[in-house]
Amino acid sequence: MKFFRPRAGRTTGFPVSRAKSLYEAGRYAEAEAEARAVARSLPRDDVYAPLALSIAGLATGAQGRHAEALATYDEALPAFGRVFGGDHWQTLKLRSDRTQQLTALGRHAECEAEGTAVVQAATRGTGPEMQVIAAAARNGLVFALNAQGRHPEAEAIAREALAALREPDRLSLVLRLGLARSLNGQARHEEALGEAARADELHRGLPEEERHAETGAVELAVATALVGLRRNTEARLQATAAHDACLASFGPDHRRTIEARDLLDRIDGA
């Protein structure tokens, strides 16, 4: 999800800018170290202290350390409520980002409940940030519902969220990938291939700093659809590309790396 710069607080300087740039460049270990150092260096009530923790959470999760990432978000959440307020979009963004770690840890019902609460809170709010938060939280819902085998519900939410977006961006990309996952779950593999192709086009059109987080995701969606169509030779090429890219970018413990490895095992065992 995109970073937002707070409208309150100091007007000069941007202590988390280096951590943000490192994260967007896919240099997750460096981003985490920088963000945690910034968080430690700032006063407890500084507006940038919780923001630094939120970047540390993102970077930790991107390295596949999902339990640690969740703990970081849990540490940051009271500070966000204290500094910004419980209904502020910055706080809702943190809660939305936190749901991604819940589902990576297999806590899908919790992810669904929290995602629903964030969507409801964002829908009550106003402004463009709230619209983005609502779409991001719906993406978490799509993932959680797919993981619970509730693919038609996931499809409906993904389509609703996509219809509300005005411009193709990273949120459109992840929602298309969630839609492809829901279609694969319903054995509608040709349709899933079509959505994966649209996602690929979106991914290629994004600025470089917005592409890293979805590394390997398009190839994984394509590979899953091809397996469903019994085109296993093509599927293995795509799954291998997904696995290798995820391993290089995120490490062996990231949920996407594991999913790609499991898909390869499934293809080789067929």
PDB file of C-alpha atoms in Angstrom:
ATOM      1  CA  MET A   1       0.000   0.000   0.000  1.00  0.00           C
ATOM      2  CA  LYS A   2       1.168   3.555  -0.678  1.00  0.00           C
ATOM      3  CA  PHE A   3       2.810   5.562   2.061  1.00  0.00           C
ATOM      4  CA  PHE A   4       1.168   8.749   3.248  1.00  0.00           C
ATOM      5  CA  ARG A   5       2.857  11.783   4.717  1.00  0.00           C
ATOM      6  CA  PRO A   6       1.116  13.157   7.789  1.00  0.00           C
ATOM      7  CA  ARG A   7      -0.475  16.570   7.628  1.00  0.00           C
ATOM      8  CA  ALA A   8       0.243  17.316  11.272  1.00  0.00           C
ATOM      9  CA  GLY A   9       3.521  17.564  13.153  1.00  0.00           C
ATOM     10  CA  ARG A  10       6.772  19.188  12.133  1.00  0.00           C
ATOM     11  CA  THR A  11       6.828  21.053   8.850  1.00  0.00           C
ATOM     12  CA  THR A  12      10.506  20.576   8.059  1.00  0.00           C
ATOM     13  CA  GLY A  13      12.426  17.338   7.833  1.00  0.00           C
ATOM     14  CA  PHE A  14      11.091  13.867   7.187  1.00  0.00           C
ATOM     15  CA  PRO A  15      12.833  11.370   9.514  1.00  0.00           C
ATOM     16  CA  VAL A  16      11.349   8.262   7.890  1.00  0.00           C
ATOM     17  CA  SER A  17      12.189   9.238   4.312  1.00  0.00           C
ATOM     18  CA  ARG A  18      15.269   6.983   4.092  1.00  0.00           C
ATOM     19  CA  ALA A  19      13.436   3.978   5.533  1.00  0.00           C
ATOM     20  CA  LYS A  20      10.570   4.612   3.125  1.00  0.00           C
ATOM     21  CA  SER A  21      12.950   4.795   0.138  1.00  0.00           C
ATOM     22  CA  LEU A  22      14.748   1.613   1.170  1.00  0.00           C
ATOM     23  CA  TYR A  23      11.436  -0.224   1.496  1.00  0.00           C
ATOM     24  CA  GLU A  24      10.236   0.962  -1.901  1.00  0.00           C
ATOM     25  CA  ALA A  25      13.542  -0.186  -3.421  1.00  0.00           C
ATOM     26  CA  GLY A  26      12.964  -3.693  -2.043  1.00  0.00           C
ATOM     27  CA  ARG A  27      15.860  -3.381   0.431  1.00  0.00           C
ATOM     28  CA  TYR A  28      13.777  -4.719   3.275  1.00  0.00           C
ATOM     29  CA  ALA A  29      16.418  -5.608   5.863  1.00  0.00           C
ATOM     30  CA  GLU A  30      17.978  -2.157   5.552  1.00  0.00           C
ATOM     31  CA  ALA A  31      14.555  -0.511   5.679  1.00  0.00           C
ATOM     32  CA  GLU A  32      13.684  -2.383   8.847  1.00  0.00           C
ATOM     33  CA  ALA A  33      16.949  -1.475  10.555  1.00  0.00           C
ATOM     34  CA  GLU A  34      16.614   2.189   9.592  1.00  0.00           C
ATOM     35  CA  ALA A  35      12.967   2.416  10.644  1.00  0.00           C
ATOM     36  CA  ARG A  36      13.591   0.786  14.031  1.00  0.00           C
ATOM     37  CA  ALA A  37      16.553   3.091  14.646  1.00  0.00           C
ATOM     38  CA  VAL A  38      14.394   6.134  13.854  1.00  0.00           C
ATOM     39  CA  ALA A  39      11.609   4.892  16.147  1.00  0.00           C
ATOM     40  CA  ARG A  40      14.095   4.466  19.011  1.00  0.00           C
ATOM     41  CA  SER A  41      15.605   7.908  18.471  1.00  0.00           C
ATOM     42  CA  LEU A  42      12.398   9.943  18.580  1.00  0.00           C
ATOM     43  CA  PRO A  43      10.391  11.119  21.584  1.00  0.00           C
ATOM     44  CA  ARG A  44       7.369   8.991  22.418  1.00  0.00           C
ATOM     45  CA  ASP A  45       4.922  11.701  21.318  1.00  0.00           C
ATOM     46  CA  ASP A  46       6.677  12.587  18.053  1.00  0.00           C
ATOM     47  CA  VAL A  47       4.345  12.119  15.083  1.00  0.00           C
ATOM     48  CA  TYR A  48       7.023  10.227  13.170  1.00  0.00           C
ATOM     49  CA  ALA A  49       7.756   7.635  15.868  1.00  0.00           C
ATOM     50  CA  PRO A  50       4.682   5.478  15.120  1.00  0.00           C
ATOM     51  CA  LEU A  51       5.170   5.981  11.389  1.00  0.00           C
ATOM     52  CA  ALA A  52       8.689   4.585  11.712  1.00  0.00           C
ATOM     53  CA  LEU A  53       7.286   1.540  13.495  1.00  0.00           C
ATOM     54  CA  SER A  54       4.731   1.039  10.727  1.00  0.00           C
ATOM     55  CA  ILE A  55       7.504   0.951   8.114  1.00  0.00           C
ATOM     56  CA  ALA A  56       9.422  -1.487  10.303  1.00  0.00           C
ATOM     57  CA  GLY A  57       6.320  -3.704  10.333  1.00  0.00           C
ATOM     58  CA  LEU A  58       6.004  -3.592   6.564  1.00  0.00           C
ATOM     59  CA  ALA A  59       9.697  -4.381   6.066  1.00  0.00           C
ATOM     60  CA  THR A  60       9.684  -7.200   8.617  1.00  0.00           C
ATOM     61  CA  GLY A  61       6.658  -8.827   6.971  1.00  0.00           C
ATOM     62  CA  ALA A  62       8.304  -8.481   3.564  1.00  0.00           C
ATOM     63  CA  GLN A  63      11.151 -10.645   4.879  1.00  0.00           C
ATOM     64  CA  GLY A  64       8.727 -13.414   5.806  1.00  0.00           C
ATOM     65  CA  ARG A  65       8.925 -12.790   9.558  1.00  0.00           C
ATOM     66  CA  HIS A  66       5.184 -12.450   9.846  1.00  0.00           C
ATOM     67  CA  ALA A  67       4.861 -13.057  13.601  1.00  0.00           C
ATOM     68  CA  GLU A  68       7.456 -10.357  14.316  1.00  0.00           C
ATOM     69  CA  ALA A  69       5.712  -8.010  11.908  1.00  0.00           C
ATOM     70  CA  LEU A  70       2.416  -8.541  13.698  1.00  0.00           C
ATOM     71  CA  ALA A  71       4.083  -7.846  17.049  1.00  0.00           C
ATOM     72  CA  THR A  72       5.480  -4.608  15.624  1.00  0.00           C
ATOM     73  CA  TYR A  73       2.044  -3.508  14.460  1.00  0.00           C
ATOM     74  CA  ASP A  74       0.605  -4.383  17.857  1.00  0.00           C
ATOM     75  CA  GLU A  75       3.296  -2.232  19.465  1.00  0.00           C
ATOM     76  CA  ALA A  76       2.568   0.651  17.097  1.00  0.00           C
ATOM     77  CA  LEU A  77      -1.234   0.604  17.290  1.00  0.00           C
ATOM     78  CA  PRO A  78      -1.613   2.296  20.727  1.00  0.00           C
ATOM     79  CA  ALA A  79       0.828   5.010  19.620  1.00  0.00           C
ATOM     80  CA  PHE A  80      -1.183   5.619  16.444  1.00  0.00           C
ATOM     81  CA  GLY A  81      -4.356   5.959  18.484  1.00  0.00           C
ATOM     82  CA  ARG A  82      -2.634   8.367  20.870  1.00  0.00           C
ATOM     83  CA  VAL A  83      -0.969  10.522  18.200  1.00  0.00           C
ATOM     84  CA  PHE A  84      -3.566  10.475  15.406  1.00  0.00           C
ATOM     85  CA  GLY A  85      -6.789   9.176  17.009  1.00  0.00           C
ATOM     86  CA  GLY A  86      -8.618   5.900  16.492  1.00  0.00           C
ATOM     87  CA  ASP A  87     -10.647   7.034  13.467  1.00  0.00           C
ATOM     88  CA  HIS A  88      -7.799   8.790  11.635  1.00  0.00           C
ATOM     89  CA  TRP A  89      -6.867   7.336   8.271  1.00  0.00           C
ATOM     90  CA  GLN A  90      -3.275   6.758   9.424  1.00  0.00           C
ATOM     91  CA  THR A  91      -4.538   4.510  12.225  1.00  0.00           C
ATOM     92  CA  LEU A  92      -6.918   2.709   9.875  1.00  0.00           C
ATOM     93  CA  LYS A  93      -4.074   2.204   7.395  1.00  0.00           C
ATOM     94  CA  LEU A  94      -1.998   0.556  10.105  1.00  0.00           C
ATOM     95  CA  ARG A  95      -4.894  -1.737  10.986  1.00  0.00           C
ATOM     96  CA  SER A  96      -5.343  -2.615   7.312  1.00  0.00           C
ATOM     97  CA  ASP A  97      -1.630  -3.398   6.915  1.00  0.00           C
ATOM     98  CA  ARG A  98      -1.820  -5.497  10.090  1.00  0.00           C
ATOM     99  CA  THR A  99      -4.506  -7.740   8.578  1.00  0.00           C
ATOM    100  CA  GLN A 100      -2.026  -8.880   5.933  1.00  0.00           C
ATOM    101  CA  GLN A 101       0.144 -10.390   8.647  1.00  0.00           C
ATOM    102  CA  LEU A 102      -2.840 -12.064  10.281  1.00  0.00           C
ATOM    103  CA  THR A 103      -3.714 -13.900   7.102  1.00  0.00           C
ATOM    104  CA  ALA A 104      -0.049 -14.738   6.419  1.00  0.00           C
ATOM    105  CA  LEU A 105      -0.096 -16.474   9.809  1.00  0.00           C
ATOM    106  CA  GLY A 106      -3.241 -18.416   8.924  1.00  0.00           C
ATOM    107  CA  ARG A 107      -5.458 -16.345  11.227  1.00  0.00           C
ATOM    108  CA  HIS A 108      -8.016 -15.819   8.497  1.00  0.00           C
ATOM    109  CA  ALA A 109     -11.125 -15.360  10.641  1.00  0.00           C
ATOM    110  CA  GLU A 110      -9.372 -12.609  12.615  1.00  0.00           C
ATOM    111  CA  CYS A 111      -8.243 -11.011   9.363  1.00  0.00           C
ATOM    112  CA  GLU A 112     -11.812 -11.087   8.087  1.00  0.00           C
ATOM    113  CA  ALA A 113     -13.235  -9.526  11.259  1.00  0.00           C
ATOM    114  CA  GLU A 114     -10.621  -6.777  11.420  1.00  0.00           C
ATOM    115  CA  GLY A 115     -10.832  -6.074   7.692  1.00  0.00           C
ATOM    116  CA  THR A 116     -14.602  -5.712   7.938  1.00  0.00           C
ATOM    117  CA  ALA A 117     -14.227  -3.280  10.847  1.00  0.00           C
ATOM    118  CA  VAL A 118     -11.690  -1.178   8.936  1.00  0.00           C
ATOM    119  CA  VAL A 119     -13.909  -1.060   5.836  1.00  0.00           C
ATOM    120  CA  GLN A 120     -16.839   0.114   7.947  1.00  0.00           C
ATOM    121  CA  ALA A 121     -14.756   2.790   9.682  1.00  0.00           C
ATOM    122  CA  ALA A 122     -13.232   4.029   6.421  1.00  0.00           C
ATOM    123  CA  THR A 123     -16.627   4.136   4.727  1.00  0.00           C
ATOM    124  CA  ARG A 124     -17.896   6.434   7.473  1.00  0.00           C
ATOM    125  CA  GLY A 125     -14.978   8.796   6.873  1.00  0.00           C
ATOM    126  CA  THR A 126     -14.398  11.331   4.117  1.00  0.00           C
ATOM    127  CA  GLY A 127     -11.556  12.205   1.795  1.00  0.00           C
ATOM    128  CA  PRO A 128      -9.454  10.341  -0.770  1.00  0.00           C
ATOM    129  CA  GLU A 129      -7.322   8.629   1.874  1.00  0.00           C
ATOM    130  CA  MET A 130     -10.365   6.918   3.342  1.00  0.00           C
ATOM    131  CA  GLN A 131     -11.339   5.578  -0.096  1.00  0.00           C
ATOM    132  CA  VAL A 132      -7.874   4.053  -0.442  1.00  0.00           C
ATOM    133  CA  ILE A 133      -8.044   2.563   3.057  1.00  0.00           C
ATOM    134  CA  ALA A 134     -11.433   0.978   2.316  1.00  0.00           C
ATOM    135  CA  ALA A 135     -10.118  -0.578  -0.912  1.00  0.00           C
ATOM    136  CA  ALA A 136      -6.993  -1.887   0.822  1.00  0.00           C
ATOM    137  CA  ALA A 137      -9.034  -3.414   3.638  1.00  0.00           C
ATOM    138  CA  ARG A 138     -11.327  -5.068   1.086  1.00  0.00           C
ATOM    139  CA  ASN A 139      -8.227  -6.599  -0.476  1.00  0.00           C
ATOM    140  CA  GLY A 140      -7.409  -8.154   2.898  1.00  0.00           C
ATOM    141  CA  LEU A 141     -10.970  -9.461   3.072  1.00  0.00           C
ATOM    142  CA  VAL A 142     -10.633 -11.022  -0.375  1.00  0.00           C
ATOM    143  CA  PHE A 143      -7.481 -12.842   0.696  1.00  0.00           C
ATOM    144  CA  ALA A 144      -9.033 -14.043   3.967  1.00  0.00           C
ATOM    145  CA  LEU A 145     -12.205 -15.287   2.277  1.00  0.00           C
ATOM    146  CA  ASN A 146     -10.242 -17.103  -0.424  1.00  0.00           C
ATOM    147  CA  ALA A 147      -8.117 -18.764   2.250  1.00  0.00           C
ATOM    148  CA  GLN A 148     -11.317 -20.021   3.907  1.00  0.00           C
ATOM    149  CA  GLY A 149     -12.599 -21.448   0.617  1.00  0.00           C
ATOM    150  CA  ARG A 150     -15.324 -18.810   0.313  1.00  0.00           C
ATOM    151  CA  HIS A 151     -14.408 -17.974  -3.261  1.00  0.00           C
ATOM    152  CA  PRO A 152     -17.745 -16.570  -4.544  1.00  0.00           C
ATOM    153  CA  GLU A 153     -17.801 -14.084  -1.638  1.00  0.00           C
ATOM    154  CA  ALA A 154     -14.206 -13.112  -2.366  1.00  0.00           C
ATOM    155  CA  GLU A 155     -15.028 -12.632  -6.043  1.00  0.00           C
ATOM    156  CA  ALA A 156     -17.978 -10.342  -5.234  1.00  0.00           C
ATOM    157  CA  ILE A 157     -15.915  -8.135  -2.909  1.00  0.00           C
ATOM    158  CA  ALA A 158     -13.002  -7.936  -5.361  1.00  0.00           C
ATOM    159  CA  ARG A 159     -15.287  -6.888  -8.214  1.00  0.00           C
ATOM    160  CA  GLU A 160     -17.041  -4.310  -6.026  1.00  0.00           C
ATOM    161  CA  ALA A 161     -13.734  -2.827  -4.903  1.00  0.00           C
ATOM    162  CA  LEU A 162     -12.347  -2.720  -8.448  1.00  0.00           C
ATOM    163  CA  ALA A 163     -15.467  -0.947  -9.699  1.00  0.00           C
ATOM    164  CA  ALA A 164     -14.950   1.790  -7.095  1.00  0.00           C
ATOM    165  CA  LEU A 165     -11.352   2.527  -8.119  1.00  0.00           C
ATOM    166  CA  ARG A 166     -10.939   5.367 -10.575  1.00  0.00           C
ATOM    167  CA  GLU A 167      -7.373   4.799 -11.723  1.00  0.00           C
ATOM    168  CA  PRO A 168      -5.245   1.696 -12.326  1.00  0.00           C
ATOM    169  CA  ASP A 169      -2.745   1.498  -9.470  1.00  0.00           C
ATOM    170  CA  ARG A 170      -1.207  -1.001  -7.077  1.00  0.00           C
ATOM    171  CA  LEU A 171      -4.538  -1.527  -5.337  1.00  0.00           C
ATOM    172  CA  SER A 172      -6.087  -2.435  -8.672  1.00  0.00           C
ATOM    173  CA  LEU A 173      -3.245  -4.899  -9.168  1.00  0.00           C
ATOM    174  CA  VAL A 174      -3.669  -6.697  -5.838  1.00  0.00           C
ATOM    175  CA  LEU A 175      -7.453  -6.795  -6.214  1.00  0.00           C
ATOM    176  CA  ARG A 176      -7.098  -8.324  -9.685  1.00  0.00           C
ATOM    177  CA  LEU A 177      -4.778 -10.925  -8.221  1.00  0.00           C
ATOM    178  CA  GLY A 178      -7.322 -11.640  -5.485  1.00  0.00           C
ATOM    179  CA  LEU A 179     -10.025 -11.941  -8.129  1.00  0.00           C
ATOM    180  CA  ALA A 180      -7.877 -14.392 -10.089  1.00  0.00           C
ATOM    181  CA  ARG A 181      -7.373 -16.411  -6.890  1.00  0.00           C
ATOM    182  CA  SER A 182     -11.143 -16.544  -6.317  1.00  0.00           C
ATOM    183  CA  LEU A 183     -11.753 -17.673  -9.905  1.00  0.00           C
ATOM    184  CA  ASN A 184      -9.095 -20.377  -9.613  1.00  0.00           C
ATOM    185  CA  GLY A 185     -10.818 -21.497  -6.418  1.00  0.00           C
ATOM    186  CA  GLN A 186     -14.041 -21.918  -8.385  1.00  0.00           C
ATOM    187  CA  ALA A 187     -12.252 -23.890 -11.151  1.00  0.00           C
ATOM    188  CA  ARG A 188     -12.844 -21.010 -13.590  1.00  0.00           C
ATOM    189  CA  HIS A 189      -9.268 -21.211 -14.754  1.00  0.00           C
ATOM    190  CA  GLU A 190      -9.597 -19.559 -18.167  1.00  0.00           C
ATOM    191  CA  GLU A 191     -11.176 -16.531 -16.508  1.00  0.00           C
ATOM    192  CA  ALA A 192      -8.408 -16.548 -13.922  1.00  0.00           C
ATOM    193  CA  LEU A 193      -5.813 -16.484 -16.705  1.00  0.00           C
ATOM    194  CA  GLY A 194      -7.531 -13.438 -18.165  1.00  0.00           C
ATOM    195  CA  GLU A 195      -7.450 -11.619 -14.826  1.00  0.00           C
ATOM    196  CA  ALA A 196      -3.814 -12.595 -14.339  1.00  0.00           C
ATOM    197  CA  ALA A 197      -3.014 -11.102 -17.760  1.00  0.00           C
ATOM    198  CA  ARG A 198      -4.710  -7.852 -16.741  1.00  0.00           C
ATOM    199  CA  ALA A 199      -2.768  -7.902 -13.480  1.00  0.00           C
ATOM    200  CA  ASP A 200       0.467  -8.427 -15.403  1.00  0.00           C
ATOM    201  CA  GLU A 201      -0.273  -5.387 -17.557  1.00  0.00           C
ATOM    202  CA  LEU A 202      -0.967  -3.316 -14.458  1.00  0.00           C
ATOM    203  CA  HIS A 203       2.205  -4.552 -12.779  1.00  0.00           C
ATOM    204  CA  ARG A 204       4.355  -3.625 -15.753  1.00  0.00           C
ATOM    205  CA  GLY A 205       2.832  -0.150 -15.854  1.00  0.00           C
ATOM    206  CA  LEU A 206       3.486   0.724 -12.210  1.00  0.00           C
ATOM    207  CA  PRO A 207       6.440   2.860 -11.108  1.00  0.00           C
ATOM    208  CA  GLU A 208       9.375   0.717 -10.053  1.00  0.00           C
ATOM    209  CA  GLU A 209       8.973   1.578  -6.367  1.00  0.00           C
ATOM    210  CA  GLU A 210       5.423   0.158  -6.392  1.00  0.00           C
ATOM    211  CA  ARG A 211       6.264  -3.136  -8.117  1.00  0.00           C
ATOM    212  CA  HIS A 212       8.529  -4.837  -5.567  1.00  0.00           C
ATOM    213  CA  ALA A 213       5.849  -5.831  -3.061  1.00  0.00           C
ATOM    214  CA  GLU A 214       4.020  -7.957  -5.652  1.00  0.00           C
ATOM    215  CA  THR A 215       7.108  -9.747  -6.961  1.00  0.00           C
ATOM    216  CA  GLY A 216       6.171 -13.237  -8.162  1.00  0.00           C
ATOM    217  CA  ALA A 217       2.442 -12.749  -7.562  1.00  0.00           C
ATOM    218  CA  VAL A 218       1.398 -12.618 -11.217  1.00  0.00           C
ATOM    219  CA  GLU A 219       3.453 -15.689 -12.117  1.00  0.00           C
ATOM    220  CA  LEU A 220       1.921 -17.560  -9.189  1.00  0.00           C
ATOM    221  CA  ALA A 221      -1.620 -16.709 -10.319  1.00  0.00           C
ATOM    222  CA  VAL A 222      -0.824 -17.805 -13.871  1.00  0.00           C
ATOM    223  CA  ALA A 223       0.799 -21.042 -12.684  1.00  0.00           C
ATOM    224  CA  THR A 224      -2.215 -21.905 -10.526  1.00  0.00           C
ATOM    225  CA  ALA A 225      -4.587 -21.393 -13.456  1.00  0.00           C
ATOM    226  CA  LEU A 226      -2.393 -23.466 -15.771  1.00  0.00           C
ATOM    227  CA  VAL A 227      -2.335 -26.335 -13.267  1.00  0.00           C
ATOM    228  CA  GLY A 228      -6.112 -26.233 -13.226  1.00  0.00           C
ATOM    229  CA  LEU A 229      -6.081 -26.476 -17.013  1.00  0.00           C
ATOM    230  CA  ARG A 230      -3.642 -29.411 -16.809  1.00  0.00           C
ATOM    231  CA  ARG A 231      -0.964 -27.480 -18.663  1.00  0.00           C
ATOM    232  CA  ASN A 232       1.660 -28.595 -16.175  1.00  0.00           C
ATOM    233  CA  THR A 233       4.769 -27.967 -18.266  1.00  0.00           C
ATOM    234  CA  GLU A 234       3.862 -24.306 -18.690  1.00  0.00           C
ATOM    235  CA  ALA A 235       2.693 -24.138 -15.094  1.00  0.00           C
ATOM    236  CA  ARG A 236       6.025 -25.391 -13.794  1.00  0.00           C
ATOM    237  CA  LEU A 237       7.917 -22.673 -15.667  1.00  0.00           C
ATOM    238  CA  GLN A 238       5.690 -19.991 -14.155  1.00  0.00           C
ATOM    239  CA  ALA A 239       5.774 -21.498 -10.652  1.00  0.00           C
ATOM    240  CA  THR A 240       9.578 -21.760 -10.803  1.00  0.00           C
ATOM    241  CA  ALA A 241       9.839 -18.131 -11.871  1.00  0.00           C
ATOM    242  CA  ALA A 242       7.527 -17.115  -9.007  1.00  0.00           C
ATOM    243  CA  HIS A 243       9.452 -19.155  -6.454  1.00  0.00           C
ATOM    244  CA  ASP A 244      12.874 -17.936  -7.526  1.00  0.00           C
ATOM    245  CA  ALA A 245      11.781 -14.297  -7.613  1.00  0.00           C
ATOM    246  CA  CYS A 246      10.104 -14.531  -4.202  1.00  0.00           C
ATOM    247  CA  LEU A 247      13.056 -16.350  -2.674  1.00  0.00           C
ATOM    248  CA  ALA A 248      15.431 -13.644  -3.891  1.00  0.00           C
ATOM    249  CA  SER A 249      13.188 -10.756  -2.823  1.00  0.00           C
ATOM    250  CA  PHE A 250      11.525 -11.987   0.367  1.00  0.00           C
ATOM    251  CA  GLY A 251      13.402 -15.054   1.573  1.00  0.00           C
ATOM    252  CA  PRO A 252      12.263 -18.657   2.198  1.00  0.00           C
ATOM    253  CA  ASP A 253       9.714 -17.936   4.948  1.00  0.00           C
ATOM    254  CA  HIS A 254       7.535 -15.424   3.144  1.00  0.00           C
ATOM    255  CA  ARG A 255       4.002 -16.700   2.534  1.00  0.00           C
ATOM    256  CA  ARG A 256       4.305 -16.242  -1.245  1.00  0.00           C
ATOM    257  CA  THR A 257       7.607 -18.121  -1.433  1.00  0.00           C
ATOM    258  CA  ILE A 258       6.030 -20.984   0.507  1.00  0.00           C
ATOM    259  CA  GLU A 259       2.945 -20.985  -1.714  1.00  0.00           C
ATOM    260  CA  ALA A 260       5.080 -21.145  -4.854  1.00  0.00           C
ATOM    261  CA  ARG A 261       7.151 -23.985  -3.404  1.00  0.00           C
ATOM    262  CA  ASP A 262       3.980 -25.900  -2.470  1.00  0.00           C
ATOM    263  CA  LEU A 263       2.637 -25.436  -5.986  1.00  0.00           C
ATOM    264  CA  LEU A 264       5.882 -26.789  -7.456  1.00  0.00           C
ATOM    265  CA  ASP A 265       5.614 -29.829  -5.193  1.00  0.00           C
ATOM    266  CA  ARG A 266       2.048 -30.339  -6.361  1.00  0.00           C
ATOM    267  CA  ILE A 267       3.081 -30.142 -10.017  1.00  0.00           C
ATOM    268  CA  ASP A 268       6.014 -32.515  -9.555  1.00  0.00           C
ATOM    269  CA  GLY A 269       3.799 -34.959  -7.673  1.00  0.00           C
ATOM    270  CA  ALA A 270       1.116 -35.032 -10.359  1.00  0.00           C
TER     271      ALA A 270
END
